[in-house]
mmCIF file of C-alpha atoms in Angstrom:
data_model
loop_
_atom_site.group_PDB
_atom_site.id
_atom_site.type_symbol
_atom_site.label_atom_id
_atom_site.label_comp_id
_atom_site.label_asym_id
_atom_site.label_seq_id
_atom_site.Cartn_x
_atom_site.Cartn_y
_atom_site.Cartn_z
ATOM 1 C CA UNK A 270 150.340 130.815 68.683
ATOM 2 C CA UNK A 271 149.951 132.505 65.325
ATOM 3 C CA UNK A 272 149.670 129.150 63.599
ATOM 4 C CA UNK A 273 146.940 128.108 66.030
ATOM 5 C CA UNK A 274 144.946 131.260 65.348
ATOM 6 C CA UNK A 275 145.410 130.827 61.571
ATOM 7 C CA UNK A 276 144.266 127.210 61.732
ATOM 8 C CA UNK A 277 141.238 128.179 63.782
ATOM 9 C CA UNK A 278 140.298 131.021 61.380
ATOM 10 C CA UNK A 279 140.772 128.771 58.335
ATOM 11 C CA UNK A 280 138.467 126.072 59.831
ATOM 12 C CA UNK A 281 135.904 128.705 60.754
ATOM 13 C CA UNK A 282 135.796 130.262 57.265
ATOM 14 C CA UNK A 283 135.677 126.866 55.512
ATOM 15 C CA UNK A 284 132.829 125.698 57.732
ATOM 16 C CA UNK A 285 131.023 129.040 57.157
ATOM 17 C CA UNK A 286 131.391 128.664 53.385
ATOM 18 C CA UNK A 287 130.055 125.128 53.499
ATOM 19 C CA UNK A 288 127.101 126.204 55.625
ATOM 20 C CA UNK A 289 126.230 128.998 53.208
ATOM 21 C CA UNK A 290 126.258 126.579 50.253
ATOM 22 C CA UNK A 291 123.353 124.724 51.849
ATOM 23 C CA UNK A 292 121.202 127.925 52.082
ATOM 24 C CA UNK A 293 119.428 129.109 48.964
ATOM 25 C CA UNK A 294 117.529 132.336 48.432
ATOM 26 C CA UNK A 295 114.911 132.210 45.726
ATOM 27 C CA UNK A 296 112.571 134.816 44.280
ATOM 28 C CA UNK A 297 109.407 132.994 43.200
ATOM 29 C CA UNK A 298 106.381 134.020 41.235
ATOM 30 C CA UNK A 299 102.953 132.318 41.167
ATOM 31 C CA UNK A 300 102.531 130.805 37.711
ATOM 32 C CA UNK A 301 99.391 128.650 38.206
ATOM 33 C CA UNK A 302 96.573 128.234 40.654
ATOM 34 C CA UNK A 303 94.541 125.056 40.187
ATOM 35 C CA UNK A 304 95.905 124.593 36.617
ATOM 36 C CA UNK A 305 94.878 128.126 35.657
ATOM 37 C CA UNK A 306 97.829 130.180 34.352
ATOM 38 C CA UNK A 307 98.409 133.426 36.177
ATOM 39 C CA UNK A 308 99.546 136.679 34.643
ATOM 40 C CA UNK A 309 101.613 138.892 36.985
ATOM 41 C CA UNK A 310 101.292 136.456 39.846
ATOM 42 C CA UNK A 311 102.414 137.314 43.374
ATOM 43 C CA UNK A 312 106.140 137.292 43.940
ATOM 44 C CA UNK A 313 107.715 136.042 47.241
ATOM 45 C CA UNK A 314 111.275 135.434 48.357
ATOM 46 C CA UNK A 315 112.171 132.243 50.156
ATOM 47 C CA UNK A 316 115.266 131.344 52.128
ATOM 48 C CA UNK A 317 115.727 127.609 51.994
ATOM 49 C CA UNK A 318 118.121 125.796 54.356
ATOM 50 C CA UNK A 319 118.519 122.145 53.505
ATOM 51 C CA UNK A 320 120.819 121.405 56.438
ATOM 52 C CA UNK A 321 118.311 122.262 59.128
ATOM 53 C CA UNK A 322 115.832 121.810 57.117
ATOM 54 C CA UNK A 323 113.873 125.049 57.337
ATOM 55 C CA UNK A 324 112.249 127.660 55.065
ATOM 56 C CA UNK A 325 111.667 131.385 55.709
ATOM 57 C CA UNK A 326 109.693 133.906 53.631
ATOM 58 C CA UNK A 327 110.615 137.580 53.419
ATOM 59 C CA UNK A 328 113.428 139.747 52.037
ATOM 60 C CA UNK A 329 117.114 140.406 52.737
ATOM 61 C CA UNK A 330 116.445 142.321 55.972
ATOM 62 C CA UNK A 331 113.553 140.480 57.570
ATOM 63 C CA UNK A 332 112.674 136.791 57.319
ATOM 64 C CA UNK A 333 109.803 134.919 58.926
ATOM 65 C CA UNK A 334 109.658 131.196 59.494
ATOM 66 C CA UNK A 335 106.607 129.070 58.912
ATOM 67 C CA UNK A 336 104.967 128.386 62.291
ATOM 68 C CA UNK A 337 103.726 124.906 63.172
ATOM 69 C CA UNK A 338 105.339 123.412 60.095
ATOM 70 C CA UNK A 339 107.414 120.225 59.794
ATOM 71 C CA UNK A 340 110.187 120.098 57.194
ATOM 72 C CA UNK A 341 112.051 117.094 55.650
ATOM 73 C CA UNK A 342 114.797 116.924 53.085
ATOM 74 C CA UNK A 343 115.095 114.118 50.539
ATOM 75 C CA UNK A 344 118.736 113.978 49.439
ATOM 76 C CA UNK A 345 118.068 111.454 46.661
ATOM 77 C CA UNK A 346 115.387 113.543 44.914
ATOM 78 C CA UNK A 347 116.739 116.962 45.955
ATOM 79 C CA UNK A 348 113.378 118.025 47.336
ATOM 80 C CA UNK A 349 112.382 119.686 50.553
ATOM 81 C CA UNK A 350 108.876 119.020 51.900
ATOM 82 C CA UNK A 351 106.851 121.115 54.301
ATOM 83 C CA UNK A 352 103.724 120.029 56.114
ATOM 84 C CA UNK A 353 101.366 122.048 58.314
ATOM 85 C CA UNK A 354 97.699 121.756 59.285
ATOM 86 C CA UNK A 355 96.465 123.535 56.191
ATOM 87 C CA UNK A 356 99.362 123.686 53.691
ATOM 88 C CA UNK A 357 101.791 121.150 52.269
ATOM 89 C CA UNK A 358 104.675 122.186 50.086
ATOM 90 C CA UNK A 359 107.302 120.570 47.887
ATOM 91 C CA UNK A 360 110.388 122.596 46.991
ATOM 92 C CA UNK A 361 112.044 121.092 43.904
ATOM 93 C CA UNK A 362 115.610 122.293 44.384
ATOM 94 C CA UNK A 363 116.982 121.305 40.948
ATOM 95 C CA UNK A 364 114.053 122.610 38.921
ATOM 96 C CA UNK A 365 113.602 125.632 41.210
ATOM 97 C CA UNK A 366 109.897 125.349 41.604
ATOM 98 C CA UNK A 367 107.515 125.132 44.547
ATOM 99 C CA UNK A 368 104.071 123.504 44.715
ATOM 100 C CA UNK A 369 101.838 124.307 47.685
ATOM 101 C CA UNK A 370 98.588 122.341 48.209
ATOM 102 C CA UNK A 371 95.698 122.938 50.551
ATOM 103 C CA UNK A 372 93.467 119.911 50.357
ATOM 104 C CA UNK A 373 90.634 121.355 52.502
ATOM 105 C CA UNK A 374 90.298 124.360 50.186
ATOM 106 C CA UNK A 375 91.080 122.328 47.009
ATOM 107 C CA UNK A 376 93.959 124.711 46.111
ATOM 108 C CA UNK A 377 97.194 123.977 44.291
ATOM 109 C CA UNK A 378 99.633 126.869 43.812
ATOM 110 C CA UNK A 379 102.667 126.516 41.505
ATOM 111 C CA UNK A 380 105.629 128.913 41.855
ATOM 112 C CA UNK A 381 108.546 129.213 39.403
ATOM 113 C CA UNK A 382 111.696 130.522 41.056
ATOM 114 C CA UNK A 383 115.055 132.138 40.323
ATOM 115 C CA UNK A 384 118.157 131.983 42.507
ATOM 116 C CA UNK A 385 119.174 135.304 43.968
#
């Protein structure tokens, strides 16, 4: 019985560790808006889950998901894309940057991020 419990706990912790490896928390700062460099741009934190895929914005205690947004993950290019009625986003996971575009308002917002 002890062996069965130990095996179950081992599998549980291994699966939990693998699941956590697919979730990133970034702190990102606006660097450019429409090709104009920003000084002291807004800072946001994003929780990125490539397994689901899904993105939340917030902090360590409270996270909010993007409503009415579709997400897709490109394993070959290591990018996560988001698409909603107004905003589209590309999360470059290797370069740790995000680009949001709003075509109706002719806006392009570039974030540079650090892993927390």
